[in-house]
XYZ file of C-alpha atoms in Angstrom:
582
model
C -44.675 21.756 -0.469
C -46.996 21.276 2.370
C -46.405 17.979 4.998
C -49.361 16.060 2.714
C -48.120 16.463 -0.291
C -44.373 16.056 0.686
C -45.711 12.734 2.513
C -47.043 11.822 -0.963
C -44.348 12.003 -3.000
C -42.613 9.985 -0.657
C -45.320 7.530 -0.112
C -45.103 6.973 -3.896
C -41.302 6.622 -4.107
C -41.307 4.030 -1.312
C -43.341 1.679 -3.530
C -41.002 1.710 -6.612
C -37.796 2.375 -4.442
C -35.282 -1.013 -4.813
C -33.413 0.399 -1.357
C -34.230 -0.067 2.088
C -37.992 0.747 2.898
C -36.901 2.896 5.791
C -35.063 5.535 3.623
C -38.335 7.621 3.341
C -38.722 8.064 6.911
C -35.290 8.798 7.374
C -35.457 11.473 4.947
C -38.294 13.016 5.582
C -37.980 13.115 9.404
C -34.280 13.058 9.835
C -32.136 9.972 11.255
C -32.544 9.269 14.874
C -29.595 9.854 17.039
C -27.398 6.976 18.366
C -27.781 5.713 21.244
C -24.992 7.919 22.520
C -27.582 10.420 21.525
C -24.869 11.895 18.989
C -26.262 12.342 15.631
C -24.683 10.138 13.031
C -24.914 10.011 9.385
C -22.712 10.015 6.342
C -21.366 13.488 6.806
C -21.378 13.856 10.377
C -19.581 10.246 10.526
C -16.260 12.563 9.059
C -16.080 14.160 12.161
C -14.597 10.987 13.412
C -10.991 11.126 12.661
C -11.173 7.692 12.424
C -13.634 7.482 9.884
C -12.175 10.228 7.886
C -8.746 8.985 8.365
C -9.980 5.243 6.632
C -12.246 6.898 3.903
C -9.286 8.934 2.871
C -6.635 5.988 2.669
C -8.247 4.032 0.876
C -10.203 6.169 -1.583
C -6.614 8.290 -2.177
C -5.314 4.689 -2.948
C -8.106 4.057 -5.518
C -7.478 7.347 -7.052
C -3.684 7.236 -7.095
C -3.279 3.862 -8.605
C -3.264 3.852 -12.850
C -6.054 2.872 -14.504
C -5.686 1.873 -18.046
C -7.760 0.151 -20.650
C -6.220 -2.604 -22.117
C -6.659 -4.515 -25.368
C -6.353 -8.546 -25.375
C -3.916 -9.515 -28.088
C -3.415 -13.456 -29.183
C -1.012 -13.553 -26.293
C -0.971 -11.411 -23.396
C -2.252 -7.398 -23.424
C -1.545 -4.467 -24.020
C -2.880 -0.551 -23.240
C -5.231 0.907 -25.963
C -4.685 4.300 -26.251
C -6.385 5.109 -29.063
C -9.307 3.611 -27.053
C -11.217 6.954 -26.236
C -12.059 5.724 -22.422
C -8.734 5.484 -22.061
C -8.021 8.973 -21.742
C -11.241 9.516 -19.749
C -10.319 7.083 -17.034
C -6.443 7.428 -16.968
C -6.613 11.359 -17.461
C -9.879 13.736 -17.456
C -13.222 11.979 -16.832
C -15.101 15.514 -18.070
C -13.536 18.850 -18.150
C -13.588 20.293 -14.661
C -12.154 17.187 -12.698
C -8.958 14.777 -13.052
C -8.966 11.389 -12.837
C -7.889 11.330 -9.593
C -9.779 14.152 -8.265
C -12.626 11.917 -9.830
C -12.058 8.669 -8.532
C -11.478 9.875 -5.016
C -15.050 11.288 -4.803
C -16.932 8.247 -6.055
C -14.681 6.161 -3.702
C -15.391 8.495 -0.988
C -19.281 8.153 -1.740
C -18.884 4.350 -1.831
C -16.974 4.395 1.668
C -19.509 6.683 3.074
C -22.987 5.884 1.282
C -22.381 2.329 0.017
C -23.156 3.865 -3.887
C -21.296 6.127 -6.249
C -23.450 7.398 -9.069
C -21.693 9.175 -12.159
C -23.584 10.585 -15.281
C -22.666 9.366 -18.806
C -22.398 11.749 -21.245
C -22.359 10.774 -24.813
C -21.798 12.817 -28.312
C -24.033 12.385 -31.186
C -22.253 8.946 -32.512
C -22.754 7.457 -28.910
C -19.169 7.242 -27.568
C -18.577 8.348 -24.074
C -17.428 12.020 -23.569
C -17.649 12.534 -20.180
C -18.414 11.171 -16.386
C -20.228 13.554 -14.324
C -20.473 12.407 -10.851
C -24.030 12.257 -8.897
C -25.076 13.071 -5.306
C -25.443 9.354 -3.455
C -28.189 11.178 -1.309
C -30.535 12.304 -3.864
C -30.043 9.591 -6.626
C -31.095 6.002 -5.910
C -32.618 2.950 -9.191
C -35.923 2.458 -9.772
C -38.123 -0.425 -11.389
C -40.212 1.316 -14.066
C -43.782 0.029 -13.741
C -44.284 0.349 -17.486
C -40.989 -1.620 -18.842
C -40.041 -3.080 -15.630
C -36.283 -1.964 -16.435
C -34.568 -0.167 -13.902
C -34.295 3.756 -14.235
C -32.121 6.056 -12.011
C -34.028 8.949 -10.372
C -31.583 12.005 -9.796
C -32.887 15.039 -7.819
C -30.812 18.195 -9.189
C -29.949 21.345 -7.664
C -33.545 23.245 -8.560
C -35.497 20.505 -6.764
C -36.446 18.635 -9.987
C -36.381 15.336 -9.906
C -34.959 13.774 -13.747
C -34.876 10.262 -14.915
C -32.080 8.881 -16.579
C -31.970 5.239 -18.265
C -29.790 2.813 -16.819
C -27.231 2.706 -19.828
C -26.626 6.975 -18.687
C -25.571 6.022 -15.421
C -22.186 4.577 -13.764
C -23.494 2.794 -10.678
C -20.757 1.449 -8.355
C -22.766 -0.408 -5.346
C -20.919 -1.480 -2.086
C -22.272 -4.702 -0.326
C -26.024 -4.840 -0.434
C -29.360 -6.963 0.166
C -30.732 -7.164 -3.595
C -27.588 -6.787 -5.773
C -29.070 -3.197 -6.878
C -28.315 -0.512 -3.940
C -25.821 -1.439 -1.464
C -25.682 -0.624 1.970
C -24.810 2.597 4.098
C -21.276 1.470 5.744
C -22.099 4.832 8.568
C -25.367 2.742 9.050
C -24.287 -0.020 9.699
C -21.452 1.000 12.105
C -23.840 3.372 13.251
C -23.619 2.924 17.242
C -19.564 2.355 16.933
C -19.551 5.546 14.990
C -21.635 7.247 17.623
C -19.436 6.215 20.446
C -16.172 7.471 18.897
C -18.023 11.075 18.443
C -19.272 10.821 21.939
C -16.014 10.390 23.283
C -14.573 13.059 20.957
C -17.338 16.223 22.115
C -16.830 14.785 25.826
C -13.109 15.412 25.795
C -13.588 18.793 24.125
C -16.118 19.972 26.621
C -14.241 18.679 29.353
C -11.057 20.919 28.255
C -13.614 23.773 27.240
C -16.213 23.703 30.301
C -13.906 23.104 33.070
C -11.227 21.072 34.593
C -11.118 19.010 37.390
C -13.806 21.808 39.372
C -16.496 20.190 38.470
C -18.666 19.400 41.866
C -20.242 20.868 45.086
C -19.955 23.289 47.610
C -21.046 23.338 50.565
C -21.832 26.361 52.956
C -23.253 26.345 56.395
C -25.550 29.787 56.773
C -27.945 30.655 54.027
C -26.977 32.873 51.051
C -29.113 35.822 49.688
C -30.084 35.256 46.093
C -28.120 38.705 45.898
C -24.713 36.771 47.066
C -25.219 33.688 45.382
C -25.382 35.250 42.118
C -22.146 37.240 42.730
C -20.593 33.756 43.938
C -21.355 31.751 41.543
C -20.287 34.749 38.700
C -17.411 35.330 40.357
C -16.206 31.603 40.434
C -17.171 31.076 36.826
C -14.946 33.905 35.627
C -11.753 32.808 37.706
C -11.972 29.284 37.082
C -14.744 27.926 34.133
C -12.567 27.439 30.748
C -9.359 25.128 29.578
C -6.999 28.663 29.833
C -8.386 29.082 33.299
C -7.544 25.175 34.463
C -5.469 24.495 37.291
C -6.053 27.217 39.517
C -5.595 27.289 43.360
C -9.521 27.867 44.311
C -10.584 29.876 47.417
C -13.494 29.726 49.122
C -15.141 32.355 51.658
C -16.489 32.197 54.952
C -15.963 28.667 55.712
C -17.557 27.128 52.268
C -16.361 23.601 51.388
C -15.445 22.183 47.871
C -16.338 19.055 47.165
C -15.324 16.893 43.492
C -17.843 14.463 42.734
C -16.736 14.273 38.806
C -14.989 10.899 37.447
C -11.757 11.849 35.815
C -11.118 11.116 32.406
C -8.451 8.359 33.463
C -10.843 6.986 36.336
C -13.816 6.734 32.802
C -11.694 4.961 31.118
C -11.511 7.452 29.039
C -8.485 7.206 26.382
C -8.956 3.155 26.694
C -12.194 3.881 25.388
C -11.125 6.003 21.888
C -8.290 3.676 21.531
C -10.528 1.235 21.013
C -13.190 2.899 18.775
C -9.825 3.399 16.835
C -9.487 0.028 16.236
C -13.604 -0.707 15.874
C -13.445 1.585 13.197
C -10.450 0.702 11.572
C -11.814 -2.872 11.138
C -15.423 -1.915 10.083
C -12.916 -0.328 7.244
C -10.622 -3.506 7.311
C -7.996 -1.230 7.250
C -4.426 -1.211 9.186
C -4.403 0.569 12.471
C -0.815 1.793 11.759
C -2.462 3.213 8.653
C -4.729 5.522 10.636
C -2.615 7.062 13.084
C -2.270 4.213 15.591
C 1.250 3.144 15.669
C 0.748 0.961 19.184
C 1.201 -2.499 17.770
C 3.588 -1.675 14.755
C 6.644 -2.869 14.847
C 9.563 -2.405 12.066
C 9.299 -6.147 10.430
C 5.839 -6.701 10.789
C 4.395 -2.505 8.457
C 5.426 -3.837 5.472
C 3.226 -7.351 5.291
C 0.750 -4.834 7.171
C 0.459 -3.210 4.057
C 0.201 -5.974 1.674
C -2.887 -7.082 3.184
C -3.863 -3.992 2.947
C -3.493 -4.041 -0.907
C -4.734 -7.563 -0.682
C -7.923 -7.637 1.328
C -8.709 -3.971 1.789
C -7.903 -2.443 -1.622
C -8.235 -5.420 -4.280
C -12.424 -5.492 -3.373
C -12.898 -2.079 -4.277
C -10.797 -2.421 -7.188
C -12.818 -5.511 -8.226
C -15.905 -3.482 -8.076
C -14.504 -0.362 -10.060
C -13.132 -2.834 -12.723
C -16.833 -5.070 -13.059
C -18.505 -1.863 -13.119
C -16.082 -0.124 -15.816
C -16.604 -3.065 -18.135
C -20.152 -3.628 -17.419
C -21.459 0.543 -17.795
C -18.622 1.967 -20.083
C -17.380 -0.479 -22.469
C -19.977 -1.875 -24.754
C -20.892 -5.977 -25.020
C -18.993 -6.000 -28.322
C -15.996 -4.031 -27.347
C -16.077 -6.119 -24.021
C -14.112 -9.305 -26.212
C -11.288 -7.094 -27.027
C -11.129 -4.071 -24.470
C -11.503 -4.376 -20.831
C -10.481 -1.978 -17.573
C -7.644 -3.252 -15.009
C -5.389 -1.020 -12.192
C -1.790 -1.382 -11.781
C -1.115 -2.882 -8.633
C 2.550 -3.999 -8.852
C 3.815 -0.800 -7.306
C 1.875 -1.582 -4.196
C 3.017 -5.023 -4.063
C 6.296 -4.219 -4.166
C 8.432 -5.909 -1.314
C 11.678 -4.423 0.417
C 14.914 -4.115 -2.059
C 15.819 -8.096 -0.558
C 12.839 -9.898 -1.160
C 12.511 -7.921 -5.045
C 16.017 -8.670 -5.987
C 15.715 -12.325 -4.772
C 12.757 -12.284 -6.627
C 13.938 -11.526 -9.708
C 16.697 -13.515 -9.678
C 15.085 -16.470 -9.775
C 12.923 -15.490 -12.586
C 15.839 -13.858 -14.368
C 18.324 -17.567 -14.018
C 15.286 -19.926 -14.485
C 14.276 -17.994 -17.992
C 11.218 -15.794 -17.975
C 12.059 -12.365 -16.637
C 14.731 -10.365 -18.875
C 17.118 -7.480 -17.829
C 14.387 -5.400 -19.634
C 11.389 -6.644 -17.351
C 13.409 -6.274 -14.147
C 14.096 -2.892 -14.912
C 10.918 -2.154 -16.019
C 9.223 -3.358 -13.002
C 11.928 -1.023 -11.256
C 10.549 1.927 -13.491
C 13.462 2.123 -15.309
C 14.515 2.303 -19.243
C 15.376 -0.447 -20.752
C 19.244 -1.105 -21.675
C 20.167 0.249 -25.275
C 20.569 -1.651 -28.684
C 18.196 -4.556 -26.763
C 20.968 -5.662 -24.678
C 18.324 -6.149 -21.721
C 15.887 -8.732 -23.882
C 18.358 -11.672 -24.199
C 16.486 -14.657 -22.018
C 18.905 -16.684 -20.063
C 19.001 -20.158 -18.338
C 20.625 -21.199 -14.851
C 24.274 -22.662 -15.408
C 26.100 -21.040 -17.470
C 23.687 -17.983 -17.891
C 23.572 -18.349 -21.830
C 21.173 -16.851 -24.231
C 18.191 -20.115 -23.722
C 17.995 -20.020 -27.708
C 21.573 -21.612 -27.983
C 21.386 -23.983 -24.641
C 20.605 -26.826 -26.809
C 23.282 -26.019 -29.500
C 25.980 -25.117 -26.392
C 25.025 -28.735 -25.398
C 25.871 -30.144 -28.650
C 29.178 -28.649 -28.938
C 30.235 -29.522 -26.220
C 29.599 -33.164 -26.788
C 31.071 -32.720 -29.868
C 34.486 -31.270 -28.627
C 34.168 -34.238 -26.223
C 34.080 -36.640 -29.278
C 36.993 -35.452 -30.907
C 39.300 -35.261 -28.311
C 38.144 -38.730 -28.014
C 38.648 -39.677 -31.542
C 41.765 -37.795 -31.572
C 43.472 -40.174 -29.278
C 41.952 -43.197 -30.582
C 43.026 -42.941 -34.327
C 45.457 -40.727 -35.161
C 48.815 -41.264 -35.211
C 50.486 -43.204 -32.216
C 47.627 -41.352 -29.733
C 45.814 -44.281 -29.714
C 49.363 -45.857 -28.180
C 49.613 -43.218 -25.825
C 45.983 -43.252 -24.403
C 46.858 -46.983 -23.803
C 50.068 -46.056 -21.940
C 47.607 -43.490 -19.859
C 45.349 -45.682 -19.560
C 47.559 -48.554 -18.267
C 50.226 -45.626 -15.982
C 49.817 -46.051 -12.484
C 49.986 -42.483 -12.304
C 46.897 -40.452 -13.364
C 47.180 -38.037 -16.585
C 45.096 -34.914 -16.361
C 42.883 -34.802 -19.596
C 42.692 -30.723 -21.440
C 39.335 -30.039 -19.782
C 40.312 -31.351 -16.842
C 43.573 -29.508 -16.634
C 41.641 -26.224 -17.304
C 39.099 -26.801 -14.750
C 41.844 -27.276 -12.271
C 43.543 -24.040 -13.173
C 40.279 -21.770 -12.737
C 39.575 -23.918 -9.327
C 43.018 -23.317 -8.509
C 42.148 -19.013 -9.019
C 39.480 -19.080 -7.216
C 41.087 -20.946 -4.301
C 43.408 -18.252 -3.915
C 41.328 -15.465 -4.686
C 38.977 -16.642 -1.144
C 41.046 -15.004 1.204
C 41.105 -11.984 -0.955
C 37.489 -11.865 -0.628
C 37.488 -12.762 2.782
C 39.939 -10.285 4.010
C 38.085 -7.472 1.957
C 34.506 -8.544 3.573
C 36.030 -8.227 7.075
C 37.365 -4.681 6.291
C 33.683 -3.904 5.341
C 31.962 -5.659 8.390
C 34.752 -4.012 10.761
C 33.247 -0.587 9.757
C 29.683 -1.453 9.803
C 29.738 -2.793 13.192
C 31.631 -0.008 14.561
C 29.609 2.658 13.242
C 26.165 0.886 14.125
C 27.173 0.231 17.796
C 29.068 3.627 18.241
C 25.482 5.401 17.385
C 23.279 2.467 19.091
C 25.286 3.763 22.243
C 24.196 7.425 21.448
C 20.417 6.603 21.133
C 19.608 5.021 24.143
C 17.661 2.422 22.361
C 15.480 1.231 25.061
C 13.744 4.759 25.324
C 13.150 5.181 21.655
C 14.599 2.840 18.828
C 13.052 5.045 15.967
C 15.800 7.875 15.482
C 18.041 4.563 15.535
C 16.392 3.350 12.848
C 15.893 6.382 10.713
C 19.824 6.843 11.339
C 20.334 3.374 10.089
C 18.556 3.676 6.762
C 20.532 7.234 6.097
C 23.723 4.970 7.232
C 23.553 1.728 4.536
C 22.762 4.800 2.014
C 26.170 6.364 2.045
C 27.668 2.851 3.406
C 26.757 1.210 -0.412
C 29.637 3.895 -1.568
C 32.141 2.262 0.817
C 31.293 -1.758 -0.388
C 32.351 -0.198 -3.832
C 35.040 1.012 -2.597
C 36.267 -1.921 -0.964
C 34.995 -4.838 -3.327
C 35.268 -3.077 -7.566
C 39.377 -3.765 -7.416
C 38.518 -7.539 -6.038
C 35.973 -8.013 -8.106
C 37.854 -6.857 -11.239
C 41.118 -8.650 -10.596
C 38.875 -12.082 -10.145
C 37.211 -11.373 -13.398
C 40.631 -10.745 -15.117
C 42.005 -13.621 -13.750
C 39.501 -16.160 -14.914
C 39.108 -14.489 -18.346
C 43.365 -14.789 -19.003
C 42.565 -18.413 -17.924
C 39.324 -18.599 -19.891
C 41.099 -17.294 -23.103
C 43.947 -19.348 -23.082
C 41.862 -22.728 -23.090
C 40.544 -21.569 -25.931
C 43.110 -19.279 -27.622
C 41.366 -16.325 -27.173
C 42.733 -12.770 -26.095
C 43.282 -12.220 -22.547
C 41.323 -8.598 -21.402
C 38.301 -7.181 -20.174
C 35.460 -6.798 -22.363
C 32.279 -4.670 -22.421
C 30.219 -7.988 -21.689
C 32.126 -8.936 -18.817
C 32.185 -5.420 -17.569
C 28.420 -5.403 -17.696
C 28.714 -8.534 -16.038
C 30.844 -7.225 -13.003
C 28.738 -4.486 -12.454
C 25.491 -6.316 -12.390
C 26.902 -8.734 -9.791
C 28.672 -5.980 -7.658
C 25.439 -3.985 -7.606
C 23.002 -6.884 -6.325
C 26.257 -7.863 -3.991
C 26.148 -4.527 -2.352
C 21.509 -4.741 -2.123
C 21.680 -8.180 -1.036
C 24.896 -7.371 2.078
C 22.307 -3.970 3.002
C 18.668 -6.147 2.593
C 20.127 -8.828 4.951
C 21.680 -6.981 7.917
C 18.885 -4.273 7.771
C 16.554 -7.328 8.139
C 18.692 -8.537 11.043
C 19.220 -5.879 13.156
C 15.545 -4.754 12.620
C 14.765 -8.503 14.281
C 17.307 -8.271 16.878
C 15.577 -4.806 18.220
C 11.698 -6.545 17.597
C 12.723 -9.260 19.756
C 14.288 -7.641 22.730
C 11.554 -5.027 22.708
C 8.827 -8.106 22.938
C 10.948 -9.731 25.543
C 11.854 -6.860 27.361
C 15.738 -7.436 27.042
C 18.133 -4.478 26.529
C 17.993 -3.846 22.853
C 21.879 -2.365 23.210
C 22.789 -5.778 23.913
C 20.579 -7.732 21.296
C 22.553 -5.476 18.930
């Protein structure tokens, strides 16, 4: 196609194109370079490692997070499998690509071109069979002069250019200026972009041209074009190249070297790509720590580092995938009962402390069961439905019998009441108590003394066995803080500390199961004699034991990992010797 024709064709696309006017020229003539003079577009933009580094997060994200199709039931939701998009999006969009595989490219495309494009194809009762993705670069919507609906124009791989109705294609725009085609993120960082690479191919031709040699030298007589070629070959061989750097250089017959390069350092050279680290990092929104730059992290502050980044850098994009799922794939009918939603929980997810507080609160005030703590912990739920009981703060009973516990207890309260009242010569003897200078210890009271009475003795028990655990701790934590010279480098510290409280969990069993068990036994002899039960362990209170032993042991580890993580943050901020802090 001749320069006419080809400047027809585009002429006539620019009319009817819905994206920015200048895309023509850009394609046709090629984008102009930055004014860094590097060339910058949507692929070249990768050879940032910042850019790639932020596309990749947070389209691997996109792709690694589960994405069912759920159906609404009359309360709450649950995941249609025998939905046939379910398998597409959760498993194998068309047969040559996974999910993931899938969803990473389209994200990428979004991240890079501000558009993913995907073909759907459909079987002969119109159901969805497939998503094919589409190049952002040669597809883009189109107003059809005729209907005035949009159409997608798709150029394939033999130059032909198809169109496809809208209802054939999944369009997933980024932010934009119409609502239809959103816009390039590379062109809109473009300069930023362009600086980074600049600063990139300058340090590698620094290391690959030449060191510090650059400059000029001067000689007093006159060189024949003969001897100045020689010269100048000569030096280029000895010194020109990064394996050649840092040579002693000699000069003949009185010639004089002179440097007039900047050095890197003198350029302000790294200060420079540490910052396009961080321009580029927010042009992404993303978390410098996630990228590679680790000079502001600390221990305490990675983790809500990461929420936000699940929170204002993720949940967008998901937003946009979900609309877009619902709007292109599921059909205005289905859309009342079957819609498209990630699972984020599992990003969300706090350290072991702030989870297990968590669900305690929701497990003793009534709406989280053993089963939904453990499934949120991706584990299987207790057997014979042991884990779906609902339970109420006090005295943790099932909440379908707190009103009936209620009422028998008032009723016990009655009769004991009644009992000394009417029968026989009680009501006599409740006078005599009532009228004794001395007081007279009711049954309920009596028991409630006894099991105050155990669990006053049972304190320095628990005290004594707590200090034998904290003795250990803080010798082996300050024996190894003394080995890794903490002001250098806290980080092997740390990692040492997180292997520690692993096996250290073993040794708070150790110490605490025979404490905890002769407490338990102790209150449940008490226990059964108030009500003429049978003194003994039983499988519910073992359950119960265990439970409280093992979020005992989390909750001793969550809080003194929390602590001596803060202790090191702070002396490292105010310069104080961390060794001592500890």
């Amino acid at each position: 196609m001749n320069i006419i024709n080809k400047l027809k064709t585009w002429q006539k696309r620019f009319i009817s194109t819905l994206s920015n006017p200048a895309d023509w020229l850009i394609e046709l003539f090629g984008r102009p370079p930055s004014n860094t003079g590097a060339i910058v577009n949507e692929k070249t933009a990768l050879y940032s490692s910042a850019v790639y580094a932020c596309v990749r997060v947070i389209s691997e994200s996109i792709a690694s997070l589960p994405l069912p199709i759920y159906q609404r039931l009359s309360q709450g939701k649950d995941r249609a499998f025998d939905n046939n998009l379910y398998y597409i999006l959760h498993d194998q969009p068309n047969p040559e690509m996974t999910s993931f595989t899938f969803r990473e490219l389209l994200s990428s495309h979004l991240l890079l071109w501000g558009n993913a494009y995907a073909f759907i194809e459909r079987d002969n009762l119109d159901r969805i069979k497939g998503l094919w993705p589409l190049l952002p670069n040669q597809t883009w919507p189109e107003r059809d002069s005729i209907s005035k609906q949009i159409v997608y124009k798709t150029t394939v791989i033999s130059g032909q250019t198809l169109t496809l109705p809208a209802g054939s294609v999944f369009h997933i725009p980024g932010m934009s200026f119409d609502g239809l085609v959103g816009y390039s993120p590379i062109r809109m960082a473009r300069e930023a972009i362009g600086l980074s690479l600049a600063t990139e191919e300058f340090g590698a031709r620094f290391f690959g041209q030449g060191t510090h040699l650059g400059g000029i030298v001067e000689y007093d007589g006159k060189l024949s074009d003969e001897a100045f070629e020689r010269y100048k070959k000569s030096v280029n061989e000895i010194y020109q190249g990064l394996g050649k750097s840092h040579k002693l250089m000699f000069l003949e017959q009185g010639a004089k070297y002179h440097q007039v390069t900047i050095p890197p350092d003198d350029a302000q050279f790294l200060e420079t790509r540490k910052f396009q680290l961080s321009e580029i990092a927010r042009i992404y929104r993303v978390p410098p720590h996630m990228i590679g730059d680790l000079e502001r992290a600390t221990f305490s502050n990675i983790e809500h580092q990461s929420l936000e980044f699940v929170m204002h850098t993720l949940r967008p994009w998901l937003v946009r995938w979900e609309q877009a799922i619902n709007w292109k794939l599921i059909n205005p009918e289905e859309r009342k009962r079957y819609f498209a939603e990630f699972a984020i929980d599992g990003l969300l997810r706090g350290d072991i402390k702030s989870r297990y507080d968590a669900y305690a609160v929701g497990r003793q005030n009534g709406w989280l069961s053993a089963d939904d703590i453990r499934a949120l912990e991706n584990m299987n739920p207790l057997p014979d439905g042991q884990g779906s009981v609902y339970l109420i703060n006090g005295n943790m009973i099932p909440i379908g019998q707190a009103g009936q516990q209620s009422a028998m207890e008032q009723q016990a309260r009655n009769l004991i009441e009644l009992l000394y009242r009417n029968e026989g010569g009680l009501a006599g003897k409740l006078q005599a108590v009532r009228n004794s200078p001395q007081p007279v210890e009711l049954p309920e009271t009596r028991a409630a003394n006894v099991r105050r009475g155990i669990t006053d003795s049972y304190k320095l028990i628990f005290a004594d066995a707590v200090a034998r655990i904290l003795k250990r701790e803080q010798a082996d934590i300050m024996r190894q803080a003394k080995k890794s010279t903490l002001n250098r480098a806290a980080d092997p510290f740390v990692l040492w500390l997180s292997d520690f409280y692993k096996q250290h969990e073993d040794y708070i069993r150790k110490i605490m199961t025979p404490v905890f068990n002769a407490y338990a036994r102790a209150m449940q002899a008490a226990a059964a004699g108030e009500v003429g039960g049978k003194a003994g362990m039983t499988a519910d209170l073992e359950q119960f034991i265990k439970e409280y032993q093992d979020k005992f042991v989390s909750r001793h580890i969550g809080i003194s990992i929390n602590q001596l993580s803060e202790a090191l943050d702070q002396a490292a901020a105010e310069g104080q010797d961390q060794l001592e802090a500890l």
